[in-house]
PDB file of C-alpha atoms in Angstrom:
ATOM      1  CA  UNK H 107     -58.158  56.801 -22.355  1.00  0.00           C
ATOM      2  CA  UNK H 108     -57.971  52.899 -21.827  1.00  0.00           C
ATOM      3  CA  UNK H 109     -55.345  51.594 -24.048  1.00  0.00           C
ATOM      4  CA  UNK H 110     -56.449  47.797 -25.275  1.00  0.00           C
ATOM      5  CA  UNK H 111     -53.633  46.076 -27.267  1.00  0.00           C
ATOM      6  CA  UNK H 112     -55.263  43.188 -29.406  1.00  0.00           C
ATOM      7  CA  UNK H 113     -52.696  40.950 -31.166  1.00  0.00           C
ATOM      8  CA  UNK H 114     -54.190  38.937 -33.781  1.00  0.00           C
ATOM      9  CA  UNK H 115     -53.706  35.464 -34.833  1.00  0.00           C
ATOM     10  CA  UNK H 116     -54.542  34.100 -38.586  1.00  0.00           C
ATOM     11  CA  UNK H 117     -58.201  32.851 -37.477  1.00  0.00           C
ATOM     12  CA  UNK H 118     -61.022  35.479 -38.141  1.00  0.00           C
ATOM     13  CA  UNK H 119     -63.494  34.457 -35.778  1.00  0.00           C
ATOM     14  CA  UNK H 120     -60.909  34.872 -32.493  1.00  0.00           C
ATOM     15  CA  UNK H 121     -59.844  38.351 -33.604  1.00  0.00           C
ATOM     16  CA  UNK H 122     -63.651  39.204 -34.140  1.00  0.00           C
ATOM     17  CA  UNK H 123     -64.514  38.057 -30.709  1.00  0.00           C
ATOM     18  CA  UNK H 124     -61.853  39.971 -29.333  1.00  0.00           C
ATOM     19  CA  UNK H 125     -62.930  42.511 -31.297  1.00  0.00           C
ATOM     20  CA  UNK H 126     -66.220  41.749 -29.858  1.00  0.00           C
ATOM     21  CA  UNK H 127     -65.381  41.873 -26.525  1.00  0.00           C
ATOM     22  CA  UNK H 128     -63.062  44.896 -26.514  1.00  0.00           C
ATOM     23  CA  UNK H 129     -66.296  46.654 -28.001  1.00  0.00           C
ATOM     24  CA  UNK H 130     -68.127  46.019 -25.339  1.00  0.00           C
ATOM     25  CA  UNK H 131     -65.797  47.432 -22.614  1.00  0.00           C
ATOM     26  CA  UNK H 132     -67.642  50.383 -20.390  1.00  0.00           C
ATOM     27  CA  UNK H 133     -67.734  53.272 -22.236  1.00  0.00           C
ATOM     28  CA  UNK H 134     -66.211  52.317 -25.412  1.00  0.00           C
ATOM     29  CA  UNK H 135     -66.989  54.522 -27.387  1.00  0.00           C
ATOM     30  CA  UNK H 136     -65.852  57.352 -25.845  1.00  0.00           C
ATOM     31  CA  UNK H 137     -62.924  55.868 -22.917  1.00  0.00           C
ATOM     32  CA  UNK H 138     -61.177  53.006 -25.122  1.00  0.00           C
ATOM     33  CA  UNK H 139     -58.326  53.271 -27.492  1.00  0.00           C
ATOM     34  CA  UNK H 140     -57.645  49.927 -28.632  1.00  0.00           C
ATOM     35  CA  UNK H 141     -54.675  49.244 -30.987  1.00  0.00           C
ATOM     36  CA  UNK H 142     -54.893  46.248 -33.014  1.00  0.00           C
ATOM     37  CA  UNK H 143     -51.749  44.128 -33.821  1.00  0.00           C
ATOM     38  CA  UNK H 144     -50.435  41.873 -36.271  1.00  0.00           C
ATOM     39  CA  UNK H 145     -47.032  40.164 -35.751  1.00  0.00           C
ATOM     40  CA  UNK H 146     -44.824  38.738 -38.765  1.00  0.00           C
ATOM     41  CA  UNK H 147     -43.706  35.533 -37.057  1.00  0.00           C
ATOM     42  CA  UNK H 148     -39.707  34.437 -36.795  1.00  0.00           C
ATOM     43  CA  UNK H 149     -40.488  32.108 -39.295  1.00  0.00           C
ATOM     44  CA  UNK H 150     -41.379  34.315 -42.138  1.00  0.00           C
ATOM     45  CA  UNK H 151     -38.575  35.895 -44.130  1.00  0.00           C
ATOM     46  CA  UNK H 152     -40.740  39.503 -44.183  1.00  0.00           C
ATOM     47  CA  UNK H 153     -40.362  41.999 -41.475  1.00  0.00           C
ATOM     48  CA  UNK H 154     -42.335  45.022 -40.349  1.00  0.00           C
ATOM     49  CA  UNK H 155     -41.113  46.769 -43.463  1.00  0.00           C
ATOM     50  CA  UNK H 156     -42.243  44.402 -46.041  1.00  0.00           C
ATOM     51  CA  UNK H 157     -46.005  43.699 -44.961  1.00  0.00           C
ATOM     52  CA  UNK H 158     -48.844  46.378 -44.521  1.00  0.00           C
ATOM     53  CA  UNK H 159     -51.273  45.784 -41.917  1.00  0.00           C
ATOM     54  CA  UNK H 160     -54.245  44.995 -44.867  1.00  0.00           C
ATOM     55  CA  UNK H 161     -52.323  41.936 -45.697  1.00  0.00           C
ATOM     56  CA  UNK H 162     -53.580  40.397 -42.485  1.00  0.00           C
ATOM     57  CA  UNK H 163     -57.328  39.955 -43.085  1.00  0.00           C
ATOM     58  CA  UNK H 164     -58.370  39.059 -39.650  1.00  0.00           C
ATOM     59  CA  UNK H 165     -56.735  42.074 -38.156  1.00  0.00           C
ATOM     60  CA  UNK H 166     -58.308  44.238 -40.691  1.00  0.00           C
ATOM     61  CA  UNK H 167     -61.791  42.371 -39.489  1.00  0.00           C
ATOM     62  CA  UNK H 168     -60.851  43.362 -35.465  1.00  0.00           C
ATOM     63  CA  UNK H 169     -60.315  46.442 -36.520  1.00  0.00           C
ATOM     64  CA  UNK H 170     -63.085  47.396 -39.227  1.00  0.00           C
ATOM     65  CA  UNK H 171     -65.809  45.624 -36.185  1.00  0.00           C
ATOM     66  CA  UNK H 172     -63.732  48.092 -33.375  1.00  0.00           C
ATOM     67  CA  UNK H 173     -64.700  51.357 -35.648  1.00  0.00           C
ATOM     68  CA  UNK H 174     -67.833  50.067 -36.795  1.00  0.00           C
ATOM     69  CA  UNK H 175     -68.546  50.034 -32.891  1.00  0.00           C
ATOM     70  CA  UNK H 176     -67.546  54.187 -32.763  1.00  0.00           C
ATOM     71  CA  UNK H 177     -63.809  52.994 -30.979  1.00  0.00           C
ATOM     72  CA  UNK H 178     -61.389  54.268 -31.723  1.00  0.00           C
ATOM     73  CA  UNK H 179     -58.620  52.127 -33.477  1.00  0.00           C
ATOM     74  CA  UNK H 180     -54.739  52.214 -34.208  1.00  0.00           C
ATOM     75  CA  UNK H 181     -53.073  49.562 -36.595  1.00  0.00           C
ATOM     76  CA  UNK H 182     -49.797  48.237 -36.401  1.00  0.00           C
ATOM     77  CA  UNK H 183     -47.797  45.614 -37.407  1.00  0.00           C
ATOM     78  CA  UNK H 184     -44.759  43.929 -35.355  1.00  0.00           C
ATOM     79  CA  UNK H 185     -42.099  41.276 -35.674  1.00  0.00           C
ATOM     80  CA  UNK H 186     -40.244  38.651 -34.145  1.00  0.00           C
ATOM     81  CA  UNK H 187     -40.600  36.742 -31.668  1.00  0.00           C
ATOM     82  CA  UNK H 188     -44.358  36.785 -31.370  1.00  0.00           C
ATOM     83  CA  UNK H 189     -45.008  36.961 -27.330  1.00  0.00           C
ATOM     84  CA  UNK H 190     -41.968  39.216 -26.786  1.00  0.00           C
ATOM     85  CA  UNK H 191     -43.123  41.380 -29.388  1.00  0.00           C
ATOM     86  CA  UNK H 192     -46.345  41.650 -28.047  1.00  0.00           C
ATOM     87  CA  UNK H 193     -45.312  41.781 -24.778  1.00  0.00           C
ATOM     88  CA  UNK H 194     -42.535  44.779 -26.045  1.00  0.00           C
ATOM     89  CA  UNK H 195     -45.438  46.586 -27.883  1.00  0.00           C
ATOM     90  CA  UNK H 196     -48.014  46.600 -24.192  1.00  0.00           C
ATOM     91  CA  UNK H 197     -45.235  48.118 -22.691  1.00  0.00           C
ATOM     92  CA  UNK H 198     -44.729  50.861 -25.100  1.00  0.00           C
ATOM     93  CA  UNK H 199     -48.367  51.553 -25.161  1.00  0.00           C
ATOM     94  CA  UNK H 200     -48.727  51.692 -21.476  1.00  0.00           C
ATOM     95  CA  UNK H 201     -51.719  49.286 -22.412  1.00  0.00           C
ATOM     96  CA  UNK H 202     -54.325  48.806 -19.420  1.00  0.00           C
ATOM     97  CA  UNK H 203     -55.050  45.332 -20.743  1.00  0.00           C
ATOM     98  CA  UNK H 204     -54.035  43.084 -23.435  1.00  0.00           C
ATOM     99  CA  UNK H 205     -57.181  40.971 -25.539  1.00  0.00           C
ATOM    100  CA  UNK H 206     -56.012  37.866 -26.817  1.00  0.00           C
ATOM    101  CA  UNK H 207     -58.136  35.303 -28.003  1.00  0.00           C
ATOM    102  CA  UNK H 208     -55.825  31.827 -27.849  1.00  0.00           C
ATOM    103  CA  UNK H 209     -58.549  29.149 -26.910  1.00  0.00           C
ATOM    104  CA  UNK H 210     -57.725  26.390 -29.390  1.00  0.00           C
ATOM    105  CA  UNK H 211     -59.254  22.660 -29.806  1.00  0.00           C
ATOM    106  CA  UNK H 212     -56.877  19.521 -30.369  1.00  0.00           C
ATOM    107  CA  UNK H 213     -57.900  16.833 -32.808  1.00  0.00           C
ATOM    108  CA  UNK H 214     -59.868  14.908 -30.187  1.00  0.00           C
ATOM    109  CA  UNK H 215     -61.890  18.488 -28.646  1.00  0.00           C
ATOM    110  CA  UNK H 216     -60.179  19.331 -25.743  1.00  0.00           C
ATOM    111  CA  UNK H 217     -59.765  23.047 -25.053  1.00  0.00           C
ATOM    112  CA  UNK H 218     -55.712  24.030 -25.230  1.00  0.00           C
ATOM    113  CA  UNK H 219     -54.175  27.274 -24.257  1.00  0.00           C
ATOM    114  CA  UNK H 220     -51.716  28.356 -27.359  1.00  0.00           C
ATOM    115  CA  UNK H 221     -48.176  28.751 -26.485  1.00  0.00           C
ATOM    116  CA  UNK H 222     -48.024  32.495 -27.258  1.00  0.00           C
ATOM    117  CA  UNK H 223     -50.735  32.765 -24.893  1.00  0.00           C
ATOM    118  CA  UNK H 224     -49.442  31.416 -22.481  1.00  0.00           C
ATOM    119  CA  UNK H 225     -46.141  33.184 -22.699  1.00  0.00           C
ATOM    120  CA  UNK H 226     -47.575  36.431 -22.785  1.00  0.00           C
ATOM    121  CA  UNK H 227     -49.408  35.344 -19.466  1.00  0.00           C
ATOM    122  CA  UNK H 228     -46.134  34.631 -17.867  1.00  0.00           C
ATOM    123  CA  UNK H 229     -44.032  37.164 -19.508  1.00  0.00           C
ATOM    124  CA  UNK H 230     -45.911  40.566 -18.381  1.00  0.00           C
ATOM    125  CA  UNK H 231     -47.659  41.987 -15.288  1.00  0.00           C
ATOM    126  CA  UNK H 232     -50.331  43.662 -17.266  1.00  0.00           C
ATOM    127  CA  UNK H 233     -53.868  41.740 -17.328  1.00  0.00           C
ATOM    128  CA  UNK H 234     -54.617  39.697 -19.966  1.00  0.00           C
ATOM    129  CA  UNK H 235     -58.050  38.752 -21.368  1.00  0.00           C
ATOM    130  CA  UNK H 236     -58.255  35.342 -23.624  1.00  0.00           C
ATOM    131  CA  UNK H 237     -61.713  35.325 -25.198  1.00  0.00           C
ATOM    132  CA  UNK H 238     -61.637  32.668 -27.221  1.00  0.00           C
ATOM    133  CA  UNK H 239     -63.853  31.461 -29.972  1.00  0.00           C
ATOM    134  CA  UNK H 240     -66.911  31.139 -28.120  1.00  0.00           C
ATOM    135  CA  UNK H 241     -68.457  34.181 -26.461  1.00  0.00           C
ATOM    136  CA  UNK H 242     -71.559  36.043 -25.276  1.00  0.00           C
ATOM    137  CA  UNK H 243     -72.006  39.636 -24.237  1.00  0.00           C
ATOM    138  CA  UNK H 244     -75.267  41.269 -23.691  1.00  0.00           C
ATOM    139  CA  UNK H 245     -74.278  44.924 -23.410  1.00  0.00           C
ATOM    140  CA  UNK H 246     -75.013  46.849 -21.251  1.00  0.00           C
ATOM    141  CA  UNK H 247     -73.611  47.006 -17.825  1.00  0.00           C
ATOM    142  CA  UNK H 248     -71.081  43.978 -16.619  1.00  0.00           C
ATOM    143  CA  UNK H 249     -71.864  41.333 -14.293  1.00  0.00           C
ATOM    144  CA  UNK H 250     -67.439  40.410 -13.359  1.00  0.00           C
ATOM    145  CA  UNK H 251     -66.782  36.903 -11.061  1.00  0.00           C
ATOM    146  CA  UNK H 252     -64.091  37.840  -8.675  1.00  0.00           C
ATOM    147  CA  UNK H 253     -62.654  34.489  -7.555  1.00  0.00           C
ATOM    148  CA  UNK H 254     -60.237  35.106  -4.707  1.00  0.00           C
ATOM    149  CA  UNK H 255     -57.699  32.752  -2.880  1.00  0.00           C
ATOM    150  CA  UNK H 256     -55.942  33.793   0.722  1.00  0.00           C
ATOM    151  CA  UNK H 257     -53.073  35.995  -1.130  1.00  0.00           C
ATOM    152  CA  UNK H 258     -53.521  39.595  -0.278  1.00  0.00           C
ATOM    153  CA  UNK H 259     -51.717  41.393  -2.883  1.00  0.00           C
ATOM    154  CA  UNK H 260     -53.075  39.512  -5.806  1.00  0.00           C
ATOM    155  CA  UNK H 261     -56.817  40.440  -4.469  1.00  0.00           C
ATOM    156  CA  UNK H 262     -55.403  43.716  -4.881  1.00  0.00           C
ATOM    157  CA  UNK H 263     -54.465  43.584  -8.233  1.00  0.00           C
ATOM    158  CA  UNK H 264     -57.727  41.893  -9.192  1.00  0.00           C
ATOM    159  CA  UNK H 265     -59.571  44.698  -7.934  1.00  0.00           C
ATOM    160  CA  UNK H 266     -56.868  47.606  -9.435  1.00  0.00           C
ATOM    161  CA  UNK H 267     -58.111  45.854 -12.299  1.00  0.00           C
ATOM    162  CA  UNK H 268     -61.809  46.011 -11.664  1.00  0.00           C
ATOM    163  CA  UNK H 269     -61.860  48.746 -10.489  1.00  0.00           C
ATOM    164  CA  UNK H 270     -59.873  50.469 -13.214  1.00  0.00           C
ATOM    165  CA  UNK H 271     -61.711  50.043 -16.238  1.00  0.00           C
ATOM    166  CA  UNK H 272     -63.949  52.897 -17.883  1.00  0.00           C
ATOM    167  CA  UNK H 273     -66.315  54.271 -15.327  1.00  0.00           C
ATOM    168  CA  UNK H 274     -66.764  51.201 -13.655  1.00  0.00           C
ATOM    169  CA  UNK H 275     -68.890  52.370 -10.195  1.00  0.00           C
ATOM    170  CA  UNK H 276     -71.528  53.269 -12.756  1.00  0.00           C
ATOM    171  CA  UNK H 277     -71.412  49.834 -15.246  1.00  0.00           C
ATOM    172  CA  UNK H 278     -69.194  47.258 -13.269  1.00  0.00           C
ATOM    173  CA  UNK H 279     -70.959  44.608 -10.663  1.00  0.00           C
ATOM    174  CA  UNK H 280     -69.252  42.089  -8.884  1.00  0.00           C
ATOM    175  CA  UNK H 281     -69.338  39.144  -7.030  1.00  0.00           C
ATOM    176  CA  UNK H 282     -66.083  38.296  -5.001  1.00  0.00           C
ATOM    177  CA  UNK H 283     -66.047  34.731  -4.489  1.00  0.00           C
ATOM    178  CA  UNK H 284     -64.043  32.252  -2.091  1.00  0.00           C
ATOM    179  CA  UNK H 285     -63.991  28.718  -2.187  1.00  0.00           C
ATOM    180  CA  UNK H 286     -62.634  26.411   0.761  1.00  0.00           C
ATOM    181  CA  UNK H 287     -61.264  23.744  -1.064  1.00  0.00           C
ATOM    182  CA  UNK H 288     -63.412  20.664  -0.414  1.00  0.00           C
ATOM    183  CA  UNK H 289     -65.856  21.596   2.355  1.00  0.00           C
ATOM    184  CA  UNK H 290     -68.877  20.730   0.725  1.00  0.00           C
ATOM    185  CA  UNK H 291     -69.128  17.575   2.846  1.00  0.00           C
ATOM    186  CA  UNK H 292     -71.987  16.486   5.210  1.00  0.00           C
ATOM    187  CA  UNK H 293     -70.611  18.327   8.795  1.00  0.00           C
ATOM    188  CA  UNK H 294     -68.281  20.497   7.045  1.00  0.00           C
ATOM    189  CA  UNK H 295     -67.116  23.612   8.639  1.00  0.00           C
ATOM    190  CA  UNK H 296     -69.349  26.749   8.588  1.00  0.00           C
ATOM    191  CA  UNK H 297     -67.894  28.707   5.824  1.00  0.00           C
ATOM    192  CA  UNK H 298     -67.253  32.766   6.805  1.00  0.00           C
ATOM    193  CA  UNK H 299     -66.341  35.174   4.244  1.00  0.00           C
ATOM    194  CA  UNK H 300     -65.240  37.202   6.912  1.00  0.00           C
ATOM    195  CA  UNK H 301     -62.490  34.875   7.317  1.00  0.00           C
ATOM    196  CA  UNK H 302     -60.395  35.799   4.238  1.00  0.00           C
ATOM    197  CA  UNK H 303     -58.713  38.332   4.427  1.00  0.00           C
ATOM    198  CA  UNK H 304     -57.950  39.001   1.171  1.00  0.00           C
ATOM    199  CA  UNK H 305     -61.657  38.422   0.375  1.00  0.00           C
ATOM    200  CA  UNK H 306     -62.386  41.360   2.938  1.00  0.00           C
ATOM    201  CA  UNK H 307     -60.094  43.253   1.530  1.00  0.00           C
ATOM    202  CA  UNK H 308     -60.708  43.149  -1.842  1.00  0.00           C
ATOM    203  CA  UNK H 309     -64.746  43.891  -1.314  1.00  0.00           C
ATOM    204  CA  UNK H 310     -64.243  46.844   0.674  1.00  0.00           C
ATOM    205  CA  UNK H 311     -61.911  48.140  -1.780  1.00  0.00           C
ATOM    206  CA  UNK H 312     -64.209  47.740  -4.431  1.00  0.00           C
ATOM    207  CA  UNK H 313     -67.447  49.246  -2.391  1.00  0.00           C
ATOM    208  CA  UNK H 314     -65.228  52.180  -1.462  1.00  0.00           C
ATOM    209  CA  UNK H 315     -65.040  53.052  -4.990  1.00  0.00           C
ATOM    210  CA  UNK H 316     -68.418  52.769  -5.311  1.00  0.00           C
ATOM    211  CA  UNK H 317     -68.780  49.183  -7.396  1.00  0.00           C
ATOM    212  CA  UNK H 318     -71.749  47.231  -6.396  1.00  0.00           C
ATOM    213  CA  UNK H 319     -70.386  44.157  -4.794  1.00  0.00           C
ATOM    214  CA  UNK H 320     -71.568  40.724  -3.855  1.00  0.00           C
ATOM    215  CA  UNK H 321     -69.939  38.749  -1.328  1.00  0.00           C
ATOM    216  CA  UNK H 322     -70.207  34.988  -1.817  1.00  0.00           C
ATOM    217  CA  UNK H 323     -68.842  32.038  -0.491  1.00  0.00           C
ATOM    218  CA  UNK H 324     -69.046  28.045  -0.766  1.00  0.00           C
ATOM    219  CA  UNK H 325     -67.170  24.728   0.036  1.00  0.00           C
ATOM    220  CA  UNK H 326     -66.215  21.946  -2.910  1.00  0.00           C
ATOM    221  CA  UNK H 327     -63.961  21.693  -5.500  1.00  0.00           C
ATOM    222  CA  UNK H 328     -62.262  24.930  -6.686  1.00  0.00           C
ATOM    223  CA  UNK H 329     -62.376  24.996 -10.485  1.00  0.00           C
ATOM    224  CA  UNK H 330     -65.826  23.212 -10.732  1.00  0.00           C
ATOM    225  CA  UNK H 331     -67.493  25.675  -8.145  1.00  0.00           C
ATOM    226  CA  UNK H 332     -66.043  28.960 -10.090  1.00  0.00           C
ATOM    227  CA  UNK H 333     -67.223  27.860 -13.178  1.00  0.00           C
ATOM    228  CA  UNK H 334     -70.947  26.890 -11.641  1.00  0.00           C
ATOM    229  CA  UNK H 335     -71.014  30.396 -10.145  1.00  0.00           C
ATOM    230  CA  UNK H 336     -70.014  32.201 -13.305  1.00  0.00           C
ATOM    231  CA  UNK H 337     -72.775  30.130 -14.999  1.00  0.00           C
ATOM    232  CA  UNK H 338     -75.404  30.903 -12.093  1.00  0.00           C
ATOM    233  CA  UNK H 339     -74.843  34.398 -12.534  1.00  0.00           C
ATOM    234  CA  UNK H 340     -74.659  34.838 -15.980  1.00  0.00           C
ATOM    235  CA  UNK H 341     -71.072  36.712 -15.709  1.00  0.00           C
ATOM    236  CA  UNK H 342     -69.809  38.569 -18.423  1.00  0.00           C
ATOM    237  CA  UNK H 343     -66.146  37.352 -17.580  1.00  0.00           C
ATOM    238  CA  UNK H 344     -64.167  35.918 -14.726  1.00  0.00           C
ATOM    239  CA  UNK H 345     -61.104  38.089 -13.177  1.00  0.00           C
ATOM    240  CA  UNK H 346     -58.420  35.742 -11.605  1.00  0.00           C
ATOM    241  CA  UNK H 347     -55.228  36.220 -10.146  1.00  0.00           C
ATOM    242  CA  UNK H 348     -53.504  33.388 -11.347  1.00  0.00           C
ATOM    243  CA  UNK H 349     -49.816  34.254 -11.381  1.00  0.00           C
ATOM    244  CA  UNK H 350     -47.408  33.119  -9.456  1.00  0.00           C
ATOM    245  CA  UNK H 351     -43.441  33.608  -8.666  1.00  0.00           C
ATOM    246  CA  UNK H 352     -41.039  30.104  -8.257  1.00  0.00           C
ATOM    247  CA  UNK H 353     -38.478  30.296  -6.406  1.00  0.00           C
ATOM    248  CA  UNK H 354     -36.237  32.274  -8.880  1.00  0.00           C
ATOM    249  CA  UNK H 355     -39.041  34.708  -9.176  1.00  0.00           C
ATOM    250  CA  UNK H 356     -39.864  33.241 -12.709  1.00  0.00           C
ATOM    251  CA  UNK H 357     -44.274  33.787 -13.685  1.00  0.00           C
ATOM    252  CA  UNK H 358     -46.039  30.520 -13.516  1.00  0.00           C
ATOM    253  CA  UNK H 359     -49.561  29.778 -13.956  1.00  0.00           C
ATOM    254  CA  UNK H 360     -51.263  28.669 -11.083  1.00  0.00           C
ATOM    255  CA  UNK H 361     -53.404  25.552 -11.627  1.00  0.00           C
ATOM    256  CA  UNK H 362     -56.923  26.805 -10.964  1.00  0.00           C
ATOM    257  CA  UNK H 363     -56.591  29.411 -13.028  1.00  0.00           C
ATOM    258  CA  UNK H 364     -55.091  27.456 -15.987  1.00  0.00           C
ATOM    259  CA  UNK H 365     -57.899  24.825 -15.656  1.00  0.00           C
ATOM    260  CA  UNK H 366     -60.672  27.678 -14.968  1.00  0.00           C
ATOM    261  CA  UNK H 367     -59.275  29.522 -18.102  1.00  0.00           C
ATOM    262  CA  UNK H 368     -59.398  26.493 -20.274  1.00  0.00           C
ATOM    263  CA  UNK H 369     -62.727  25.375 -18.969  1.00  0.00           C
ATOM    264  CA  UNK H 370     -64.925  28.425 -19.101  1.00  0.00           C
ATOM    265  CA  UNK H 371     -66.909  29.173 -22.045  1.00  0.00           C
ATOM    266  CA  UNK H 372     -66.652  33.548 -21.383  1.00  0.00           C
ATOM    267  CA  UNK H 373     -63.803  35.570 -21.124  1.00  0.00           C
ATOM    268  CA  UNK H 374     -61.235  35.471 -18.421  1.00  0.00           C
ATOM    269  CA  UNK H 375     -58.774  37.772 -17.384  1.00  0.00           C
ATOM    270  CA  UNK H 376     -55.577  37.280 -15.541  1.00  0.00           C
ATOM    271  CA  UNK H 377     -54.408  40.220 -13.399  1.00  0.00           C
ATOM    272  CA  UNK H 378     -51.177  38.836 -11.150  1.00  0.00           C
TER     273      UNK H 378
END
């Protein structure tokens, strides 16, 4: 089975849209396990022994949607520190991919990535999938934007990803992307997919396993020319590979994929 951990926050319509979204995996019905979690924060005097999981009404909403949707569903409730514990609880689970849904707005609109979030993305090799508050899925098969930079290994781990989820040859489609930074200039160089290696790489992995694959690739400003394709193509999420080591081997977020995950309005998942 795919194991999908979904750690809910007090707002109902994120955990339903994660809900949402882990619903519409390939296969649900019948290749998902999804457990849904609640975590009572540090600052609570309660712990896992005082609280049931029906005290937290969103995660009872994630999960009620996730069975109304034939998946099947395991509750549980954690403590603690909230990223560690969720972080703690993927690990246990062997989870395949962690759902979180920490898109927030700031008093003047702007799109923020919560802190738990964002340690969680730092904090675990596993992808993660922030859905947010604002989401469309069709059904149906999945159209996945693949955007790819020149590192090898994390093209890799994008398409482990891809390529791992339920039955994917059969309901997974996807378009690996490059970008050269910039190039979209009058007399700009020729751009090659055939160049990038990783690009290459990833694509024949993908075809090999019998995914339908696109191969694109355009000049201009990173961020802005991700987002346009997802948009063109009407993808049902972007895959990125957005973390990186510093020089003490500590997870960072890479810029593009911070500003592509706070700027797109569809889920994104970050792989390594």
């Amino acid at each position: 089975m795919y194991q999908v951990l979904i750690p809910v926050d007090d707002d109902e319509n994120r955990a339903l849209n994660q809900a949402r979204y882990v619903a519409n995996l390939p296969d649900a019905e019948s290749a998902v396990e999804a457990t849904v979690l609640a975590v009572v924060p540090p600052s609570s005097l309660d712990t896992v022994d005082d609280v049931t999981f029906e005290e937290f009404a969103p995660a009872v909403g994630a999960a009620e949607q996730l069975e109304s949707q034939g998946v099947e569903v395991n509750r549980r409730v954690g403590d603690g520190g909230v990223a560690a514990e969720i972080v703690r609880i993927a690990d246990d689970l062997d989870s395949d991919e962690i759902v979180m849904g920490g898109r927030k707005r700031s008093g003047l609109a702007p799109v923020l990535l919560g802190s738990t979030v964002r340690d969680v993305f730092v904090s675990t090799d596993r992808p993660v999938t922030i859905t947010g508050t604002e989401m469309v899925l069709d059904g149906g098969p999945r159209e996945l934007l693949l955007p790819v930079d020149r590192n090898v290994e994390r093209a890799r781990q994008q398409a482990a990803y891809v390529g791992g989820l339920p039955d994917a040859a059969e309901n997974v489609s996807v378009t690996v992307f490059y970008v050269f930074p910039h190039q979209d200039y009058a007399g700009a160089p020729p751009h090659d997919f055939e160049e990038i290696g990783a690009a290459v790489a990833v694509a024949d992995t993908l075809e090999e396993r019998g995914l339908s694959v696109e191969r694109a690739v355009v000049g201009g400003e990173v961020t802005r020319k991700i987002l346009a394709a997802a948009e063109e193509r009407a993808a049902d999420g972007i895959v990125m590979g957005g973390r990186k080591r510093s020089g003490v081997q500590k997870a960072v977020l890479g810029s593009i994929a911070e500003d592509v995950m706070l700027s797109a309005d569809r889920p994104v998942t970050l792989t390594g």
